[in-house]
Coordinates of C-alpha atoms in Angstrom, one line a residue:
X1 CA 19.6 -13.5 15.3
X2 CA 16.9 -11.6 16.7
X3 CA 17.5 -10.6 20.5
X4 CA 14.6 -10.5 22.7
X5 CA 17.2 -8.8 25.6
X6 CA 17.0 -5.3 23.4
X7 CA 14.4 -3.0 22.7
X8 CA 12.3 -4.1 19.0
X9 CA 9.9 -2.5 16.8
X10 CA 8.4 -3.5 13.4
X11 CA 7.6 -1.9 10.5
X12 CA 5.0 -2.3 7.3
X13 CA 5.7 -1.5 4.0
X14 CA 2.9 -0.1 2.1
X15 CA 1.6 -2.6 -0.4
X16 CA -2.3 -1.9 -1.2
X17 CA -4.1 -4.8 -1.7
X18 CA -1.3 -7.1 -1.2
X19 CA -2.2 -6.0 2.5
X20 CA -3.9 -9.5 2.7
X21 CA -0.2 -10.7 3.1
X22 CA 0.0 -9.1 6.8
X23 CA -3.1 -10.7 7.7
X24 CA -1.5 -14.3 7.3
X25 CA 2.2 -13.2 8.7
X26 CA 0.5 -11.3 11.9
X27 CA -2.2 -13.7 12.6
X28 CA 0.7 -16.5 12.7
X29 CA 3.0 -14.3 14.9
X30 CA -0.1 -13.8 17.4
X31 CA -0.9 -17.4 17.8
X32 CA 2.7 -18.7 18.1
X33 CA 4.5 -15.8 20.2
X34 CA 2.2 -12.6 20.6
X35 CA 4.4 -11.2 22.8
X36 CA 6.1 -9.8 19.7
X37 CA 4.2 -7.5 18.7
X38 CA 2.9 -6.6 22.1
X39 CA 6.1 -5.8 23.5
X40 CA 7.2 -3.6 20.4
X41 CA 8.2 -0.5 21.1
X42 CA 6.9 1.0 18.1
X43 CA 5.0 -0.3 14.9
X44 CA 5.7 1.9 11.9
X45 CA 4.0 1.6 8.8
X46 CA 3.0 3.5 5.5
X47 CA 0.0 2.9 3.2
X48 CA -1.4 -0.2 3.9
X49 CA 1.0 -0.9 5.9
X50 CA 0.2 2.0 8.3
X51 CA -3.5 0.5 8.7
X52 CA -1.8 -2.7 9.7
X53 CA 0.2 -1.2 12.2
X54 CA -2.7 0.8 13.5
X55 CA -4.6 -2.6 13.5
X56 CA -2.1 -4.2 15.6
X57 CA -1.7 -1.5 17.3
X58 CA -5.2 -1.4 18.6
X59 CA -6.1 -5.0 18.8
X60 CA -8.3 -4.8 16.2
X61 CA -9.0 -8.7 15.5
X62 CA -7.6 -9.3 12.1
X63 CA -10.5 -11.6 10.8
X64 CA -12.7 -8.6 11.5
X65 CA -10.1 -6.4 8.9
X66 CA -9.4 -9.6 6.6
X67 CA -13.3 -9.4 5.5
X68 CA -13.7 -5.4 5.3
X69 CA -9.9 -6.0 2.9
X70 CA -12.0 -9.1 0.9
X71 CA -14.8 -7.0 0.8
X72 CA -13.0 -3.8 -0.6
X73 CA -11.4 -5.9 -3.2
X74 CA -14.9 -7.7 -4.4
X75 CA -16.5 -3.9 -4.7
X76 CA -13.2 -2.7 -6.9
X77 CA -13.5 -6.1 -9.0
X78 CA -16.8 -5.1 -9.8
X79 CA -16.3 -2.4 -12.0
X80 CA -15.0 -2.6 -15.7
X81 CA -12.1 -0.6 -15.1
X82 CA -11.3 -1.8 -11.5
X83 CA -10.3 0.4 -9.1
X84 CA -9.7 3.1 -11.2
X85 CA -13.7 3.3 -12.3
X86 CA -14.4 6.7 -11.4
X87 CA -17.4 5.4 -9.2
X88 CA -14.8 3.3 -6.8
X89 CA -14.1 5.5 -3.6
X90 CA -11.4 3.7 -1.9
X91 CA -11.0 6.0 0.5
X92 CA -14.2 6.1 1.4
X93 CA -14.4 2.6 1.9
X94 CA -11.2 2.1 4.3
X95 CA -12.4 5.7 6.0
X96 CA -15.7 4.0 7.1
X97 CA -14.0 0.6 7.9
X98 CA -11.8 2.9 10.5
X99 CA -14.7 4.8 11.7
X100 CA -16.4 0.8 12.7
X101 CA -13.8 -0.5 13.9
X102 CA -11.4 1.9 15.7
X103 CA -12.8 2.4 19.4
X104 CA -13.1 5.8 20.9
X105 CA -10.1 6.1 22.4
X106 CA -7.8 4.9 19.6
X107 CA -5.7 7.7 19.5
X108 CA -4.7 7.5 23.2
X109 CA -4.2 4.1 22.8
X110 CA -2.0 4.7 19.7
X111 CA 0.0 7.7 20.8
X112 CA 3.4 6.9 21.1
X113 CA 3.3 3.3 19.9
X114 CA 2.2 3.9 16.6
X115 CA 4.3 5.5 13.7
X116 CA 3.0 6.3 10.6
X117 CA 4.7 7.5 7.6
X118 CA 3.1 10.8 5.5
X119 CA 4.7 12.3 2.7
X120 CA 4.3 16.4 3.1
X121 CA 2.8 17.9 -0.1
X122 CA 4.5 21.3 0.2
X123 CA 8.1 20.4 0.3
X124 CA 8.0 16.4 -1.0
X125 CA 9.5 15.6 2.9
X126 CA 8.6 12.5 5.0
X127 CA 7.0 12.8 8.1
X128 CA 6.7 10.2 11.0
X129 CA 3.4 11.0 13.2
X130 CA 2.8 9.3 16.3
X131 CA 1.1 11.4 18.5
X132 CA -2.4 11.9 18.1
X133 CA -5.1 14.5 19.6
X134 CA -8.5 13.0 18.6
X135 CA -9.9 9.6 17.0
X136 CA -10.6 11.8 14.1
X137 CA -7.2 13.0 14.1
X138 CA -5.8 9.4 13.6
X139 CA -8.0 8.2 10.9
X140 CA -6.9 11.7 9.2
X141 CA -3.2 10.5 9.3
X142 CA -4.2 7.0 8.0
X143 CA -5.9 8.5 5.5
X144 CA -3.4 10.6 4.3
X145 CA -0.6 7.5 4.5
X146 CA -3.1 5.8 1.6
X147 CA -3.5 8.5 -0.8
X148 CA -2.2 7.4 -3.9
X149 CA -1.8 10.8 -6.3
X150 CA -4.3 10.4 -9.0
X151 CA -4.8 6.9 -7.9
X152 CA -7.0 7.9 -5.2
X153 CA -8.1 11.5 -6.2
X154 CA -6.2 14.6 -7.6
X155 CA -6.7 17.0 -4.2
X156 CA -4.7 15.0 -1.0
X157 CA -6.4 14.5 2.3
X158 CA -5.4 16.7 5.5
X159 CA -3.8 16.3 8.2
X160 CA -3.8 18.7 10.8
X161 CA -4.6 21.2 8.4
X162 CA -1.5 20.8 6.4
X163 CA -1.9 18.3 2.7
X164 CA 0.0 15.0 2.7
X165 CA -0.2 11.9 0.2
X166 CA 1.2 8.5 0.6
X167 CA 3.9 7.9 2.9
X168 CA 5.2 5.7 0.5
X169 CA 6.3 8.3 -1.9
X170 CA 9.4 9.2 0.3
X171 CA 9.8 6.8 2.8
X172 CA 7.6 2.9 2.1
X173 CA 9.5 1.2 5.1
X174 CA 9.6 4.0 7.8
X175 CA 12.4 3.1 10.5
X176 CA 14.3 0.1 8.7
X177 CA 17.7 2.0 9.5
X178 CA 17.3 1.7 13.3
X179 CA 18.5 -1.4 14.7
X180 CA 16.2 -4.3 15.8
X181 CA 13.4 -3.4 13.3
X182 CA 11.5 -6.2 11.8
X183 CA 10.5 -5.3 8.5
X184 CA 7.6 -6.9 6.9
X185 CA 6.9 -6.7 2.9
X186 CA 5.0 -9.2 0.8
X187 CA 7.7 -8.8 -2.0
X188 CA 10.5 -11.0 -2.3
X189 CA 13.5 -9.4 -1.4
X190 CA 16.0 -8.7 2.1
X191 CA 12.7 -7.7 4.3
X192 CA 13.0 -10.2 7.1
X193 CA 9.6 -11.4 6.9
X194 CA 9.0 -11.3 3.1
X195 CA 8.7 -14.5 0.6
X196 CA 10.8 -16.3 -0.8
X197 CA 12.4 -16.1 -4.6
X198 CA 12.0 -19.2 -6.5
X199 CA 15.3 -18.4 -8.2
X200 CA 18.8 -17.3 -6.1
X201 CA 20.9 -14.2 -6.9
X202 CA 18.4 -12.1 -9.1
X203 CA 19.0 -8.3 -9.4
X204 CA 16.6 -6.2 -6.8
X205 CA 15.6 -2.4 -6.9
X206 CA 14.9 -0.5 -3.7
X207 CA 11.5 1.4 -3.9
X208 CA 11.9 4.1 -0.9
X209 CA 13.6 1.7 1.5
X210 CA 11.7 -1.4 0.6
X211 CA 14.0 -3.9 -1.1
X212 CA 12.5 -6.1 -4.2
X213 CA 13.8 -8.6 -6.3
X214 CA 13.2 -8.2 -10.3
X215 CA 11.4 -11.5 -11.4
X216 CA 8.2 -12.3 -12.2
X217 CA 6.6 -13.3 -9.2
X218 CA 7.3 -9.8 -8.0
X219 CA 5.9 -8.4 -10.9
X220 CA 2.4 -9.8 -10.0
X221 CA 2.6 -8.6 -6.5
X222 CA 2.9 -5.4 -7.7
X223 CA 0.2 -5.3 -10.2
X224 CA -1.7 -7.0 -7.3
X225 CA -0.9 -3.6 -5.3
X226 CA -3.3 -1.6 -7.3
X227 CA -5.8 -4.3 -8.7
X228 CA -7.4 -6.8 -6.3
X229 CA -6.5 -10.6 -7.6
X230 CA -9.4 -13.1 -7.2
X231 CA -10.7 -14.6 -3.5
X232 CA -8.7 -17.7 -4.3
X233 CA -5.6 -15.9 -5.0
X234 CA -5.8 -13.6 -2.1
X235 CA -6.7 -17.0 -0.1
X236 CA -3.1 -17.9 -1.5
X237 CA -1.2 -15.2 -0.7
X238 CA -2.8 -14.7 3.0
X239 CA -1.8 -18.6 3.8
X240 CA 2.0 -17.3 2.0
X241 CA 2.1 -14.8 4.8
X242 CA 1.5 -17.2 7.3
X243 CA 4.0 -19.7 6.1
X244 CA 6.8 -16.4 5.4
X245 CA 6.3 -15.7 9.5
X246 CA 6.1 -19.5 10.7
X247 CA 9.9 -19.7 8.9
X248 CA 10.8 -16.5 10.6
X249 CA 9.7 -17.7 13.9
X250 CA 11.7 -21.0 13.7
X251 CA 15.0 -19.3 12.3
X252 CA 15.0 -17.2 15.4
X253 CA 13.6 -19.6 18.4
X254 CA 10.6 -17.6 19.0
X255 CA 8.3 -20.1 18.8
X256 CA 6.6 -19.4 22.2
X257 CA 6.5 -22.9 24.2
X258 CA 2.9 -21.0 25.8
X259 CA 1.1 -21.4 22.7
X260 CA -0.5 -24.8 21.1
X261 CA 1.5 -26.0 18.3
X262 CA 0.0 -27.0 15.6
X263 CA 1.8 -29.0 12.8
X264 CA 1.8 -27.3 9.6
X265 CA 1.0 -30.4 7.4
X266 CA -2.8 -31.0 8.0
X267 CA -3.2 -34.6 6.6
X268 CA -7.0 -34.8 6.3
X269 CA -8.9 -31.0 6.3
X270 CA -12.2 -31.3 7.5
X271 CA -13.4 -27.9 5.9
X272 CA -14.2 -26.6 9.4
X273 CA -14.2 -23.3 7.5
X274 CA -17.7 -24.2 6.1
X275 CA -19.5 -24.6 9.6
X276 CA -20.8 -21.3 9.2
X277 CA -22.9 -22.5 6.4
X278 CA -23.8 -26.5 6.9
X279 CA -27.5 -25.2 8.0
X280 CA -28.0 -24.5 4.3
X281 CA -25.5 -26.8 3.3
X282 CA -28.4 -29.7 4.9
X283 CA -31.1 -28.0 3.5
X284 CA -29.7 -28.2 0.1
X285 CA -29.1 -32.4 1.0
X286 CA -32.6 -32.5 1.9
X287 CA -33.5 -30.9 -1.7
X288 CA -31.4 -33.1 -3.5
X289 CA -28.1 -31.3 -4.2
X290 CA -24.6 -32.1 -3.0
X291 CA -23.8 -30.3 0.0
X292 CA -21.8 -27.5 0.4
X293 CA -19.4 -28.4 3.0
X294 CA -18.7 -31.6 1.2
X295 CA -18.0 -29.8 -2.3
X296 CA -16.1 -26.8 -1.5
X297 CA -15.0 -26.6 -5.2
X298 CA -14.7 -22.6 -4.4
X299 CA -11.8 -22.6 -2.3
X300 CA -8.8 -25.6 -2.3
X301 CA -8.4 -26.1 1.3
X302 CA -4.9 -26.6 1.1
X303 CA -5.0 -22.8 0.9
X304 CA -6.3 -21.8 3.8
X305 CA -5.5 -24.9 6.3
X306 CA -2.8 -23.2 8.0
X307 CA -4.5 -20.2 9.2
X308 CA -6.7 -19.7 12.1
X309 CA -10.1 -20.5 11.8
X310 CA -11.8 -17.1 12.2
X311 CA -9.5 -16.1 9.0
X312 CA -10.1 -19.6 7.0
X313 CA -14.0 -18.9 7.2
X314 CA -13.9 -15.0 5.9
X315 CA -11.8 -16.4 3.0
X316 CA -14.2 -19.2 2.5
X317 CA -16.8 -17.3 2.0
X318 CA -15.7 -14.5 0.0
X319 CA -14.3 -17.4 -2.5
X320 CA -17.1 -19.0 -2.3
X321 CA -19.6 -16.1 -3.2
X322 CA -17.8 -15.3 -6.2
X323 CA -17.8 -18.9 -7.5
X324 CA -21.0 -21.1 -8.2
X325 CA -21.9 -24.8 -7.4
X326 CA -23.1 -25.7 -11.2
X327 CA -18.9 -26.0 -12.5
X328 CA -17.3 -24.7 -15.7
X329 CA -20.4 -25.2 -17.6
X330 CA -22.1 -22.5 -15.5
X331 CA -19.5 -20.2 -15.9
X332 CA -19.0 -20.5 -19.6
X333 CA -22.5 -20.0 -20.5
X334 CA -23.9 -17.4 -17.6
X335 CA -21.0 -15.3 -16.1
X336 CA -18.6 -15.0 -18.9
X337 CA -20.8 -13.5 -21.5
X338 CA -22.4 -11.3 -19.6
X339 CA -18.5 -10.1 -18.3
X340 CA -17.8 -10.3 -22.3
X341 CA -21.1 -7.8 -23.2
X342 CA -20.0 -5.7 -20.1
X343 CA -16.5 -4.8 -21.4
X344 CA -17.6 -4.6 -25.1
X345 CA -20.3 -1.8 -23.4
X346 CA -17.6 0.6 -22.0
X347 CA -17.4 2.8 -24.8
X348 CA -21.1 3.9 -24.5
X349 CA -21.4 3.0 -20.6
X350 CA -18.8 4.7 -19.3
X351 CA -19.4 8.2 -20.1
X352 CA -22.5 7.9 -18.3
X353 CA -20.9 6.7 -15.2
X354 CA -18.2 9.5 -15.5
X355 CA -20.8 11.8 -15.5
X356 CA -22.5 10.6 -12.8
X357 CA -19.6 9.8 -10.7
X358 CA -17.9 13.0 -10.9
X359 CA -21.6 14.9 -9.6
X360 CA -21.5 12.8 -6.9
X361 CA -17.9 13.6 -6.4
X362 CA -18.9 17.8 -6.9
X363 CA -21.5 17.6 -4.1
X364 CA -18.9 16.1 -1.6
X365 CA -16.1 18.3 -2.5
X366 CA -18.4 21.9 -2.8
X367 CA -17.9 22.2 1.0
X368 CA -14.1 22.5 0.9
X369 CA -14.0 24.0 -2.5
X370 CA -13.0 27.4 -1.6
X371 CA -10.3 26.2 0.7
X372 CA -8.7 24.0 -2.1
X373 CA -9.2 25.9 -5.1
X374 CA -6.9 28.0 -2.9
X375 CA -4.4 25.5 -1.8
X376 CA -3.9 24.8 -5.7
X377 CA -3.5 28.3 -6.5
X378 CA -0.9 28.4 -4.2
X379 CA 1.0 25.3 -4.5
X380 CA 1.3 26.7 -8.3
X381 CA 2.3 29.8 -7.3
X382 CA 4.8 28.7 -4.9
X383 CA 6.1 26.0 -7.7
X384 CA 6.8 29.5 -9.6
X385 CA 8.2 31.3 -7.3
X386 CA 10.9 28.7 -7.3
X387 CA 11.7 28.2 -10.3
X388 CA 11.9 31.7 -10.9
X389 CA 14.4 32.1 -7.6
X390 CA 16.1 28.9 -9.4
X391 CA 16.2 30.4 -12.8
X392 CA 17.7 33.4 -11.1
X393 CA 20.6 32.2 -9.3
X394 CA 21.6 30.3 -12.1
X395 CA 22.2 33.6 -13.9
X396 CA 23.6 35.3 -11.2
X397 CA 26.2 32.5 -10.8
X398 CA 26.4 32.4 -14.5
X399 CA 27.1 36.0 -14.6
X400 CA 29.7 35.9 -12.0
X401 CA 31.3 33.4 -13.7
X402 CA 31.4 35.1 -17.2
X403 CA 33.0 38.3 -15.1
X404 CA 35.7 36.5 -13.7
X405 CA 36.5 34.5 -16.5
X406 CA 36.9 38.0 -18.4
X407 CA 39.3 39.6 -15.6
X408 CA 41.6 36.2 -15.8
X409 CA 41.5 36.4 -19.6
X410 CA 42.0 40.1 -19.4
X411 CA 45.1 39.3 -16.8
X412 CA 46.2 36.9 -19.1
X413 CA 46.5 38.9 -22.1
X414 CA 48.2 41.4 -21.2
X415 CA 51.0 39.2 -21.2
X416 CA 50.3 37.6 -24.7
X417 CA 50.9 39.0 -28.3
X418 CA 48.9 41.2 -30.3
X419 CA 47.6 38.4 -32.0
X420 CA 46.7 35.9 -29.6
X421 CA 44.4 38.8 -27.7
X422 CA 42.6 39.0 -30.2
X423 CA 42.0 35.7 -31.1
X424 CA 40.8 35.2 -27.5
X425 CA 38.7 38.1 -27.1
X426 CA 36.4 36.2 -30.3
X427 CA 36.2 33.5 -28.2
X428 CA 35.0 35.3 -25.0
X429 CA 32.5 36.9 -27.4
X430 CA 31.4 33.8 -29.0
X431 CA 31.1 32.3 -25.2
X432 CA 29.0 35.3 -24.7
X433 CA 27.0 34.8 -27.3
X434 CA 25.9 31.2 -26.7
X435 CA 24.9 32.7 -23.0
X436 CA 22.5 35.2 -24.3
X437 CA 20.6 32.4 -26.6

């Protein structure tokens, strides 16, 4: 039972674009009892989880980051191969979200509450930064928590001046061990704020701290990680999160008595999401066609009806610009052939966009490409160095080993007969022999 007596913090696990997850889960927290987060003592989090945190952290409102994550997703949906089209700079993308959103003095604001999780290139070692210098020093540190290797580029951001990748790669729920840490994860597993498995006692597998059940629900959430689902689904999985911290709440008595309560079976929804467009929606009456408001075939607004309305109408209309008014029909005969023709291109298409891509990529990189050119000289030649050091302990201790074996062997046969020495000096040799090769 969660005590509000003792000092609390929380903690993300990184999750890519399953990040949508949080938005549900925190924005239900900070409607029904905010003081949760705002009395933490620290919010840790790695990968997406960090930009969560930092989110939180800040008071960033979340309908603000829900559309920049919707809007990430649509751009990375776009291209044949996903995210991992050469021409899809993720980083890029969340680095400019932080430099909109995050005020000037983020860093002082963040200093001491904030905890993200790095993963130190040089030596494979996690790191837990929460003091920060500059603005530009924080977003450096996010930055580096979300670089996937390969994923996201082959050289890794800088922080400080030293490489780090994902902080995921050593440590994906940073401060879980300590007590009275809430950990969040949109996999289903022991997190306390995590969903639900469909089916009880199921084997689980710990991915740096994080703990997730093997089914195949699970299974999609991951793939989800690294390829963006559709609006609707993301829709879904936002109102999960909600739902996951609403059952948290109640389990624990933290529904705060301060905040409205709303009842979480809406019996009539009045797609109040859709005010934003019922200007066009009663232009389009006026011309004859069914009005948008009243259709809403884009988005089922049992999906959404939970969440606050700032967050129903960003998913609304992300849904609804991927999805037209004219039905199935529509679909079959405009979008999906021309989706069809795209993928049957990529043989011929993509080269050109590789090309292209990595210029583009060249130009930006020229700047710092003495400086890491050099870095990967050096990481290679420290790798060697090691494994030369490695390789020669191994035969030091190999050939300390082989002496001493001979002086207790020698000891030994001094006391035995003529013909068991020398039946055991072949053997030393033969020992020897399979040494050398």
């Amino acid at each position: 039972m969660f005590d509000l007596k003792k000092e609390w913090s929380i903690s993300f696990a990184g999750c890519g674009f399953m990040g949508i997850y949080y938005v549900g889960a925190t924005s239900c927290i900070l409607e029904r009892f905010p003081r949760f987060i705002q009395d933490a003592s620290k919010i840790y989090g790695a990968s997406a989880g960090a930009l969560t945190a930092a989110v939180l952290t800040l008071g960033i409102p979340l309908e603000k980051c829900c559309a920049d994550l919707m809007s990430i997703a649509k751009e990375a949906r776009k291209h044949k191969l996903g995210p991992l089209h050469p021409s899809f700079k993720l980083l890029q993308r969340v680095q400019d979200t932080l430099l909109k959103h995050l005020p000037e003095d983020a860093h002082v604001r963040a200093s001491g509450k904030l905890s993200v999780s790095l993963t130190r290139v040089s030596d494979v070692k996690n790191v837990l930064v929460s003091e920060f210098d500059s603005r530009e020093e924080l977003i450096q540190a996010l930055i580096c928590s979300c670089f996937v290797p390969f994923y996201c580029g082959v050289i890794p951001p800088r922080y400080r001046g030293v490489h780090y990748v994902d902080g995921a790669v050593t440590d994906n729920l940073p401060g879980c061990q300590l007590k009275q840490t809430i950990t969040f994860s949109p996999f289903a597993g022991e997190s306390d704020i995590c969903p639900q498995a469909s089916t009880l006692n199921l084997p689980e597998v710990r991915f740096n701290n994080v703990s997730i059940q093997v089914n195949s629900e699970n299974l999609y959430r991951v793939t989800s990680t690294f390829f963006p689902p559709e609006p609707e689904a993301m829709a879904e999985i936002c109102h999960n999160g909600y739902r996951d911290a609403f059952r948290f709440l109640q389990e624990n008595n933290l529904i705060s008595s301060e905040c409205p309560i709303r009842n979480l079976a809406i019996d009539s929804f009045k797609y109040v999401c859709c005010e934003v467009v019922k200007e066009s929606s009663v232009k389009a009456q006026q011309d004859g066609l069914n009005p948008l408001w009243e259709d809403h075939s884009w988005l089922d607004p049992h999906l959404v009806e939970n969440l606050p309305i700032e967050i129903q109408r960003v998913l609304c209309v992300a849904c609804r610009e991927t999805r037209t008014t004219d039905g199935l029909f529509s679909y079959m005969t405009g979008y999906l052939p021309k989706k069809v023709t795209s993928y049957i291109q990529i043989p011929y298409s993509l080269p050109v966009e590789l090309v292209s891509s990595l210029s583009q990529r060249l130009v930006y990189w020229i700047p710092d490409l003495q400086r890491d050119m050099s870095w990967l000289y050096s990481m290679v030649g420290d790798i060697y160095k090691q494994a030369l050091k490695d390789d020669k302990e191994e035969s030091d201790s190999l050939d300390k080993s082989s002496l001493s074996c001979l002086q207790t062997m020698q000891n030994g046969m001094a006391r035995l007969p003529c013909s068991s020495k020398q039946a055991h000096i072949a053997h030393f040799f033969y020992l020897k022999v399979l040494y050398l090769h």
